Amino acid sequence: MKRNRRISAVAALALAALVTGTGTGFAATTTPSATPVATHAFDTAPATAPTRSFQGTLPAPTGPYAAGEDVIHLTDANRPDPWVPSSGPRQLTVTMVYPAVPGTGTPAPYMTLAEATGHIQHAKIPASSGITPQNLSSVTTHAFDGARPQRGKHPLVVLSPGFGDPRMVLTSLATDLASHGYVVALVGHTYEDSGETLANGQTPPCAICDHTETLDFDSVAASRALDVSFVIDQLTHGSSAWRLAHLIDKHEIGMAGHSIGGAAAATTMIADPRVRAGVNMDGTFHPAPMPGQINRPFLMLGAADYDSAGGGGNWGQAWAALGGYKKWLAVTGANHPSFTDVDLLEKQAGFPTPPLDPERGIVITREYVTAFFDQTLKGIHSPLLDGPSPNDPEVLFQS
């Protein structure tokens, strides 16, 4: 059986007591289930719903640069949408986050009002939570629209969120990578979450979320690999897709993802040799790579209660098959969304938290993902990856 939280992600700020349409509790720490469902960080809502207005703030980036942001819209004229063919060619919304000059640009919103509205409706967030489209879209991101870019060329890292999650839930990681000298492409996978605002202004809802028990997640990962390769194509061939494409070092490309997005990182690496290094954050592989398919660097970063050498899932099979530089790190006290913005925003909304403090979850994710890409894309050795650190006692090295 497949643990349900392995293959489908938390919907960001899904503060209702029930999963939409399933009648089961949000439980990222439930017992294994054969049926993949959208999951939540908590088994129960708080006894008393928050009465104050929600004000979310993500942690500031830790690097020397500011984080600039652009939102771009891409259309793959050669590929019909895999989930809603009647909609025409595959359309994607991508947030580009890049190294910027501090003090330039204007604060970027977390998401559009339509995306926030769609998410609140999809997750059935109650009005008593204090969360509104206005304050959800206005979460402080520490990214800046129109910021002046730093000079030079920088490695590209593509980020892919978990199933059901909009791309924004990886914003903390994206801004931190940018502050350390990476260009980041945060990909929204249309029709796979609560809504991504497209070029035409529409924000279509999820088309494949209602019957996850029959959904082929291998196909989802394969489709995301096509999304990512198309995004890389567009960003590395001229500047028509993005005005700042000249910032990208097209020879240094990595990918990281959460949950099914992590599975997609492996699938993309198998299909696209341009992706030189990959990271799977707490996701079951769909499918696990076979020996010889991935001989480039790969990091597996997950919750210790599941993604450890003695845990379940198919990480052991994947680990044995990986042929290049590799690290397997298990984080004690983490739950499935600890590697995203979700736990922190839920804490700020007054809801319970996992054993691992949400701020620590973000710190650990940022530190180890950045160190991994520094070592594999920039050639900068990071002692953090050599073994256990007294500063990060929660991080267990599995191999």
Tab-separated table of C-alpha atoms in Angstrom:
chain	number	residue	atom	x	y	z
A	1	MET	CA	0.000	0.000	0.000
A	2	LYS	CA	1.049	3.567	-0.601
A	3	ARG	CA	0.941	6.060	2.204
A	4	ASN	CA	-1.557	8.681	1.151
A	5	ARG	CA	0.563	11.628	2.137
A	6	ARG	CA	3.419	10.432	-0.039
A	7	ILE	CA	1.675	10.957	-3.334
A	8	SER	CA	-0.543	13.935	-2.752
A	9	ALA	CA	0.390	17.142	-1.049
A	10	VAL	CA	-1.311	19.304	1.497
A	11	ALA	CA	-3.448	22.015	-0.038
A	12	ALA	CA	-1.962	25.211	1.337
A	13	LEU	CA	-3.867	26.492	4.334
A	14	ALA	CA	-6.553	23.832	4.029
A	15	LEU	CA	-8.086	24.714	7.359
A	16	ALA	CA	-11.375	22.916	7.076
A	17	ALA	CA	-11.951	19.783	9.138
A	18	LEU	CA	-12.613	17.570	6.125
A	19	VAL	CA	-10.954	16.803	2.837
A	20	THR	CA	-13.120	18.054	0.017
A	21	GLY	CA	-15.404	15.285	-1.134
A	22	THR	CA	-13.794	12.474	0.869
A	23	GLY	CA	-15.334	12.743	4.298
A	24	THR	CA	-12.016	11.839	5.890
A	25	GLY	CA	-9.963	13.991	8.202
A	26	PHE	CA	-6.971	15.958	7.024
A	27	ALA	CA	-4.178	13.797	8.368
A	28	ALA	CA	-0.663	14.005	7.077
A	29	THR	CA	0.325	11.550	9.784
A	30	THR	CA	-2.342	8.931	9.214
A	31	THR	CA	-1.757	5.235	8.882
A	32	PRO	CA	-0.914	3.969	5.392
A	33	SER	CA	-3.769	3.978	2.935
A	34	ALA	CA	-4.208	2.429	-0.466
A	35	THR	CA	-6.219	5.433	-1.620
A	36	PRO	CA	-4.359	8.659	-2.420
A	37	VAL	CA	-6.236	11.702	-1.155
A	38	ALA	CA	-5.460	15.328	-0.586
A	39	THR	CA	-4.050	15.512	2.924
A	40	HIS	CA	-3.736	18.087	5.649
A	41	ALA	CA	-1.230	18.761	8.362
A	42	PHE	CA	-3.649	18.160	11.199
A	43	ASP	CA	-6.191	15.592	12.322
A	44	THR	CA	-8.520	18.186	13.800
A	45	ALA	CA	-9.270	21.882	13.646
A	46	PRO	CA	-8.638	23.909	16.816
A	47	ALA	CA	-11.336	23.826	19.485
A	48	THR	CA	-11.846	27.560	19.061
A	49	ALA	CA	-11.513	28.996	15.582
A	50	PRO	CA	-9.255	32.036	15.269
A	51	THR	CA	-11.123	35.319	15.477
A	52	ARG	CA	-8.341	37.686	14.465
A	53	SER	CA	-7.622	38.536	10.870
A	54	PHE	CA	-4.976	36.302	9.363
A	55	GLN	CA	-1.674	38.036	8.567
A	56	GLY	CA	0.864	35.705	7.008
A	57	THR	CA	4.570	36.463	6.772
A	58	LEU	CA	7.187	34.207	5.225
A	59	PRO	CA	10.771	34.313	6.523
A	60	ALA	CA	13.169	36.730	4.870
A	61	PRO	CA	15.783	35.290	2.506
A	62	THR	CA	19.179	34.603	4.061
A	63	GLY	CA	21.529	35.332	1.161
A	64	PRO	CA	23.301	38.530	0.126
A	65	TYR	CA	20.875	39.373	-2.678
A	66	ALA	CA	17.257	40.454	-2.708
A	67	ALA	CA	14.663	38.321	-4.505
A	68	GLY	CA	13.143	39.818	-7.632
A	69	GLU	CA	9.977	38.348	-9.101
A	70	ASP	CA	8.242	38.161	-12.466
A	71	VAL	CA	5.195	36.076	-13.388
A	72	ILE	CA	5.244	34.743	-16.940
A	73	HIS	CA	2.713	32.793	-19.010
A	74	LEU	CA	3.759	30.077	-21.449
A	75	THR	CA	1.785	28.122	-24.046
A	76	ASP	CA	3.023	24.867	-25.569
A	77	ALA	CA	1.451	25.001	-29.012
A	78	ASN	CA	2.674	21.462	-29.750
A	79	ARG	CA	0.977	19.780	-26.792
A	80	PRO	CA	-2.746	19.593	-25.978
A	81	ASP	CA	-3.574	19.947	-22.318
A	82	PRO	CA	-3.337	16.408	-20.873
A	83	TRP	CA	-6.192	16.849	-18.382
A	84	VAL	CA	-8.635	19.085	-20.291
A	85	PRO	CA	-7.897	18.604	-24.013
A	86	SER	CA	-10.867	20.789	-24.932
A	87	SER	CA	-9.045	23.785	-23.427
A	88	GLY	CA	-6.510	23.688	-26.244
A	89	PRO	CA	-2.713	23.803	-25.949
A	90	ARG	CA	-1.057	23.334	-22.561
A	91	GLN	CA	-0.857	26.670	-20.716
A	92	LEU	CA	1.431	27.261	-17.748
A	93	THR	CA	1.941	30.072	-15.277
A	94	VAL	CA	5.479	30.342	-13.923
A	95	THR	CA	6.853	32.591	-11.214
A	96	MET	CA	10.448	33.608	-11.952
A	97	VAL	CA	12.443	34.543	-8.847
A	98	TYR	CA	15.914	35.954	-9.408
A	99	PRO	CA	18.894	37.577	-7.641
A	100	ALA	CA	18.109	41.278	-7.344
A	101	VAL	CA	19.554	44.502	-6.036
A	102	PRO	CA	18.249	45.216	-2.505
A	103	GLY	CA	15.921	48.164	-2.209
A	104	THR	CA	14.534	47.954	-5.746
A	105	GLY	CA	11.073	46.925	-6.939
A	106	THR	CA	7.762	46.756	-5.107
A	107	PRO	CA	6.489	43.995	-2.760
A	108	ALA	CA	5.108	41.046	-4.724
A	109	PRO	CA	1.798	39.436	-3.737
A	110	TYR	CA	1.729	35.815	-2.625
A	111	MET	CA	-0.911	34.948	-5.212
A	112	THR	CA	-3.652	36.612	-7.202
A	113	LEU	CA	-7.044	37.276	-5.651
A	114	ALA	CA	-8.554	34.702	-8.000
A	115	GLU	CA	-5.984	32.091	-6.954
A	116	ALA	CA	-6.659	32.833	-3.294
A	117	THR	CA	-10.413	32.639	-3.828
A	118	GLY	CA	-10.077	29.361	-5.685
A	119	HIS	CA	-7.951	27.881	-2.958
A	120	ILE	CA	-10.285	28.911	-0.155
A	121	GLN	CA	-13.206	27.361	-2.044
A	122	HIS	CA	-11.297	24.194	-2.968
A	123	ALA	CA	-10.094	23.624	0.589
A	124	LYS	CA	-13.404	24.675	2.150
A	125	ILE	CA	-11.675	27.074	4.513
A	126	PRO	CA	-14.328	28.398	6.921
A	127	ALA	CA	-14.957	32.108	7.252
A	128	SER	CA	-14.326	31.762	10.991
A	129	SER	CA	-10.652	31.084	10.231
A	130	GLY	CA	-10.108	34.759	9.511
A	131	ILE	CA	-8.575	33.858	6.153
A	132	THR	CA	-9.893	35.858	3.210
A	133	PRO	CA	-8.784	36.101	-0.416
A	134	GLN	CA	-7.410	39.541	0.385
A	135	ASN	CA	-5.163	38.536	3.276
A	136	LEU	CA	-4.153	35.208	1.748
A	137	SER	CA	-3.025	36.935	-1.436
A	138	SER	CA	-1.210	39.551	0.665
A	139	VAL	CA	1.081	37.211	2.613
A	140	THR	CA	4.484	38.913	2.921
A	141	THR	CA	6.839	37.095	0.548
A	142	HIS	CA	10.040	39.210	0.631
A	143	ALA	CA	10.000	39.071	-3.179
A	144	PHE	CA	9.836	42.261	-5.224
A	145	ASP	CA	8.141	42.891	-8.553
A	146	GLY	CA	10.307	44.695	-11.071
A	147	ALA	CA	13.433	44.581	-8.910
A	148	ARG	CA	16.706	45.356	-10.680
A	149	PRO	CA	18.580	42.112	-11.363
A	150	GLN	CA	22.094	41.351	-10.234
A	151	ARG	CA	24.567	41.172	-13.087
A	152	GLY	CA	26.019	37.951	-14.392
A	153	LYS	CA	24.687	34.490	-15.106
A	154	HIS	CA	23.182	32.207	-12.506
A	155	PRO	CA	22.180	28.529	-12.325
A	156	LEU	CA	18.513	27.769	-12.962
A	157	VAL	CA	16.493	25.743	-10.446
A	158	VAL	CA	12.982	24.597	-11.388
A	159	LEU	CA	10.553	23.989	-8.495
A	160	SER	CA	7.449	21.780	-8.689
A	161	PRO	CA	4.855	21.694	-5.858
A	162	GLY	CA	2.868	18.780	-4.477
A	163	PHE	CA	-0.351	17.506	-6.015
A	164	GLY	CA	-3.222	19.834	-5.183
A	165	ASP	CA	-0.856	22.588	-4.092
A	166	PRO	CA	-0.493	25.842	-6.037
A	167	ARG	CA	3.057	26.811	-6.905
A	168	MET	CA	3.160	29.499	-4.198
A	169	VAL	CA	3.649	27.026	-1.351
A	170	LEU	CA	7.352	26.796	-2.295
A	171	THR	CA	7.886	30.570	-2.187
A	172	SER	CA	10.096	30.513	0.939
A	173	LEU	CA	12.499	28.154	-0.784
A	174	ALA	CA	12.372	30.086	-4.067
A	175	THR	CA	13.215	33.462	-2.497
A	176	ASP	CA	16.073	31.992	-0.489
A	177	LEU	CA	17.612	30.285	-3.507
A	178	ALA	CA	17.390	33.567	-5.423
A	179	SER	CA	19.097	35.416	-2.571
A	180	HIS	CA	21.999	32.962	-2.879
A	181	GLY	CA	22.455	33.506	-6.590
A	182	TYR	CA	19.987	31.218	-8.361
A	183	VAL	CA	17.305	31.954	-10.917
A	184	VAL	CA	14.221	29.981	-9.875
A	185	ALA	CA	11.282	28.908	-12.040
A	186	LEU	CA	8.314	28.052	-9.824
A	187	VAL	CA	5.964	26.100	-12.089
A	188	GLY	CA	2.188	25.993	-11.687
A	189	HIS	CA	0.811	22.774	-13.163
A	190	THR	CA	-2.560	23.796	-14.587
A	191	TYR	CA	-5.642	21.747	-13.615
A	192	GLU	CA	-3.650	19.935	-10.892
A	193	ASP	CA	-4.413	22.310	-8.008
A	194	SER	CA	-6.876	24.895	-6.719
A	195	GLY	CA	-6.082	27.248	-9.571
A	196	GLU	CA	-3.329	29.084	-11.435
A	197	THR	CA	-4.228	32.400	-13.077
A	198	LEU	CA	-3.468	32.041	-16.795
A	199	ALA	CA	-2.577	34.618	-19.440
A	200	ASN	CA	-6.250	35.103	-20.356
A	201	GLY	CA	-7.097	36.000	-16.758
A	202	GLN	CA	-8.947	32.774	-16.076
A	203	THR	CA	-8.084	30.671	-13.014
A	204	PRO	CA	-9.349	27.152	-13.782
A	205	PRO	CA	-9.895	24.767	-10.849
A	206	CYS	CA	-8.423	21.309	-10.460
A	207	ALA	CA	-9.691	18.893	-13.092
A	208	ILE	CA	-8.199	15.696	-11.639
A	209	CYS	CA	-8.517	16.107	-7.869
A	210	ASP	CA	-11.919	14.531	-7.302
A	211	HIS	CA	-11.054	10.899	-8.016
A	212	THR	CA	-7.478	10.451	-6.908
A	213	GLU	CA	-8.195	6.810	-6.066
A	214	THR	CA	-8.229	6.073	-9.794
A	215	LEU	CA	-5.595	8.597	-10.859
A	216	ASP	CA	-2.374	7.241	-12.353
A	217	PHE	CA	0.288	9.229	-10.516
A	218	ASP	CA	3.001	7.864	-12.802
A	219	SER	CA	1.189	9.746	-15.580
A	220	VAL	CA	1.046	12.895	-13.452
A	221	ALA	CA	4.804	12.769	-12.886
A	222	ALA	CA	5.429	12.124	-16.582
A	223	SER	CA	3.195	15.053	-17.547
A	224	ARG	CA	5.065	17.323	-15.163
A	225	ALA	CA	8.341	16.252	-16.734
A	226	LEU	CA	6.973	17.479	-20.077
A	227	ASP	CA	5.895	20.749	-18.415
A	228	VAL	CA	9.361	21.279	-16.973
A	229	SER	CA	11.258	20.445	-20.157
A	230	PHE	CA	9.039	22.903	-22.042
A	231	VAL	CA	9.717	25.606	-19.446
A	232	ILE	CA	13.460	24.978	-19.752
A	233	ASP	CA	13.175	25.173	-23.544
A	234	GLN	CA	11.448	28.531	-23.316
A	235	LEU	CA	13.870	29.983	-20.789
A	236	THR	CA	17.052	28.914	-22.573
A	237	HIS	CA	16.195	29.909	-26.159
A	238	GLY	CA	16.315	33.672	-26.388
A	239	SER	CA	14.424	36.140	-24.250
A	240	SER	CA	10.941	36.034	-25.746
A	241	ALA	CA	9.511	34.009	-22.837
A	242	TRP	CA	11.115	36.068	-20.080
A	243	ARG	CA	12.730	39.490	-20.330
A	244	LEU	CA	15.576	38.474	-17.986
A	245	ALA	CA	16.410	35.133	-19.568
A	246	HIS	CA	19.969	36.368	-20.110
A	247	LEU	CA	20.525	35.838	-16.376
A	248	ILE	CA	20.317	32.059	-16.771
A	249	ASP	CA	23.380	29.853	-17.117
A	250	LYS	CA	21.806	27.281	-19.401
A	251	HIS	CA	24.529	24.751	-18.610
A	252	GLU	CA	23.745	24.634	-14.885
A	253	ILE	CA	20.160	23.492	-14.325
A	254	GLY	CA	18.645	21.727	-11.331
A	255	MET	CA	15.163	20.746	-10.187
A	256	ALA	CA	13.522	20.259	-6.804
A	257	GLY	CA	9.984	19.272	-5.952
A	258	HIS	CA	7.708	18.433	-3.063
A	259	SER	CA	5.615	15.244	-2.939
A	260	ILE	CA	4.573	14.405	-6.529
A	261	GLY	CA	6.772	17.342	-7.542
A	262	GLY	CA	9.719	15.468	-6.034
A	263	ALA	CA	8.772	12.384	-7.999
A	264	ALA	CA	8.619	14.596	-11.085
A	265	ALA	CA	12.186	15.760	-10.425
A	266	ALA	CA	13.390	12.189	-10.894
A	267	THR	CA	11.139	11.616	-13.904
A	268	THR	CA	12.399	14.826	-15.490
A	269	MET	CA	16.033	13.888	-14.940
A	270	ILE	CA	15.469	10.563	-16.653
A	271	ALA	CA	13.882	12.272	-19.669
A	272	ASP	CA	15.963	15.461	-19.859
A	273	PRO	CA	19.761	15.345	-19.514
A	274	ARG	CA	19.903	19.131	-19.157
A	275	VAL	CA	18.766	18.763	-15.537
A	276	ARG	CA	22.059	18.108	-13.804
A	277	ALA	CA	20.880	17.673	-10.209
A	278	GLY	CA	17.572	16.825	-8.534
A	279	VAL	CA	15.859	16.967	-5.144
A	280	ASN	CA	12.854	14.990	-3.940
A	281	MET	CA	11.273	16.513	-0.830
A	282	ASP	CA	9.104	13.924	0.904
A	283	GLY	CA	7.493	12.315	-2.112
A	284	THR	CA	7.005	8.721	-3.193
A	285	PHE	CA	8.720	8.105	-6.533
A	286	HIS	CA	6.305	7.531	-9.435
A	287	PRO	CA	7.835	5.220	-10.451
A	288	ALA	CA	11.103	4.550	-8.666
A	289	PRO	CA	14.056	4.970	-11.045
A	290	MET	CA	15.744	1.876	-12.394
A	291	PRO	CA	19.517	1.332	-12.111
A	292	GLY	CA	21.353	3.363	-14.736
A	293	GLN	CA	18.555	5.863	-15.318
A	294	ILE	CA	19.893	8.589	-12.996
A	295	ASN	CA	23.663	8.893	-12.704
A	296	ARG	CA	23.657	12.570	-11.768
A	297	PRO	CA	23.470	14.088	-8.263
A	298	PHE	CA	20.270	13.522	-6.309
A	299	LEU	CA	19.095	14.532	-2.835
A	300	MET	CA	16.274	12.791	-0.962
A	301	LEU	CA	14.998	14.965	1.910
A	302	GLY	CA	12.027	13.702	3.894
A	303	ALA	CA	10.232	13.189	7.189
A	304	ALA	CA	12.010	10.722	9.473
A	305	ASP	CA	8.836	8.876	10.488
A	306	TYR	CA	8.460	7.663	6.935
A	307	ASP	CA	11.411	8.558	4.754
A	308	SER	CA	14.135	6.817	6.732
A	309	ALA	CA	16.131	3.698	5.980
A	310	GLY	CA	13.619	1.632	7.932
A	311	GLY	CA	10.546	3.517	6.732
A	312	GLY	CA	7.974	2.617	4.145
A	313	GLY	CA	7.506	3.741	0.584
A	314	ASN	CA	9.910	3.122	-2.269
A	315	TRP	CA	12.812	5.350	-1.216
A	316	GLY	CA	15.035	2.347	-0.524
A	317	GLN	CA	14.444	1.072	-4.041
A	318	ALA	CA	15.152	4.503	-5.498
A	319	TRP	CA	18.275	4.951	-3.365
A	320	ALA	CA	19.738	1.667	-4.585
A	321	ALA	CA	19.129	2.670	-8.197
A	322	LEU	CA	20.731	6.129	-8.012
A	323	GLY	CA	24.179	6.011	-9.588
A	324	GLY	CA	25.635	9.479	-8.986
A	325	TYR	CA	26.458	11.636	-5.983
A	326	LYS	CA	23.548	11.166	-3.586
A	327	LYS	CA	22.361	12.038	-0.095
A	328	TRP	CA	19.401	10.734	1.896
A	329	LEU	CA	18.368	12.960	4.802
A	330	ALA	CA	15.532	12.247	7.250
A	331	VAL	CA	14.162	15.068	9.412
A	332	THR	CA	12.838	14.121	12.835
A	333	GLY	CA	9.535	15.678	13.875
A	334	ALA	CA	8.681	16.762	10.330
A	335	ASN	CA	5.370	16.096	8.645
A	336	HIS	CA	4.591	16.170	4.947
A	337	PRO	CA	4.197	19.969	4.554
A	338	SER	CA	7.209	20.809	6.745
A	339	PHE	CA	9.199	21.375	3.544
A	340	THR	CA	6.782	24.048	2.266
A	341	ASP	CA	5.239	27.315	3.492
A	342	VAL	CA	2.113	25.538	4.702
A	343	ASP	CA	2.915	24.688	8.323
A	344	LEU	CA	4.208	28.178	9.036
A	345	LEU	CA	1.147	29.891	7.600
A	346	GLU	CA	-1.153	27.551	9.497
A	347	LYS	CA	0.710	28.363	12.710
A	348	GLN	CA	0.267	32.063	12.009
A	349	ALA	CA	-3.454	31.426	11.490
A	350	GLY	CA	-3.648	29.895	14.980
A	351	PHE	CA	-3.751	26.206	14.139
A	352	PRO	CA	-1.722	23.334	15.662
A	353	THR	CA	1.774	22.540	14.451
A	354	PRO	CA	3.761	19.318	14.026
A	355	PRO	CA	6.561	18.391	16.470
A	356	LEU	CA	9.079	20.154	14.223
A	357	ASP	CA	8.561	23.888	14.572
A	358	PRO	CA	7.455	25.282	11.191
A	359	GLU	CA	10.244	27.879	11.171
A	360	ARG	CA	12.790	25.083	11.649
A	361	GLY	CA	11.240	23.136	8.799
A	362	ILE	CA	11.789	26.046	6.451
A	363	VAL	CA	15.313	26.712	7.762
A	364	ILE	CA	16.330	23.080	7.265
A	365	THR	CA	14.790	22.876	3.792
A	366	ARG	CA	16.504	26.068	2.688
A	367	GLU	CA	19.892	25.137	4.153
A	368	TYR	CA	20.176	21.658	2.718
A	369	VAL	CA	18.615	22.305	-0.696
A	370	THR	CA	20.840	25.361	-1.192
A	371	ALA	CA	23.919	23.478	-0.010
A	372	PHE	CA	23.128	20.648	-2.416
A	373	PHE	CA	22.774	22.941	-5.410
A	374	ASP	CA	25.845	24.958	-4.366
A	375	GLN	CA	27.854	21.754	-4.469
A	376	THR	CA	26.375	20.231	-7.614
A	377	LEU	CA	25.689	23.283	-9.801
A	378	LYS	CA	28.241	25.819	-8.556
A	379	GLY	CA	31.022	23.464	-7.496
A	380	ILE	CA	31.150	24.992	-4.004
A	381	HIS	CA	31.817	22.299	-1.401
A	382	SER	CA	29.398	22.423	1.515
A	383	PRO	CA	30.513	20.785	4.784
A	384	LEU	CA	26.811	20.672	5.707
A	385	LEU	CA	26.457	17.671	3.394
A	386	ASP	CA	29.399	15.766	4.845
A	387	GLY	CA	27.543	14.444	7.872
A	388	PRO	CA	25.445	15.298	10.935
A	389	SER	CA	25.675	18.873	12.179
A	390	PRO	CA	25.277	19.951	15.834
A	391	ASN	CA	23.355	22.961	14.532
A	392	ASP	CA	20.781	20.701	12.853
A	393	PRO	CA	20.200	17.802	15.273
A	394	GLU	CA	16.875	17.001	13.566
A	395	VAL	CA	18.632	15.981	10.337
A	396	LEU	CA	19.620	12.314	10.190
A	397	PHE	CA	21.971	11.074	7.468
A	398	GLN	CA	20.646	7.760	6.197
A	399	SER	CA	23.655	6.996	4.006
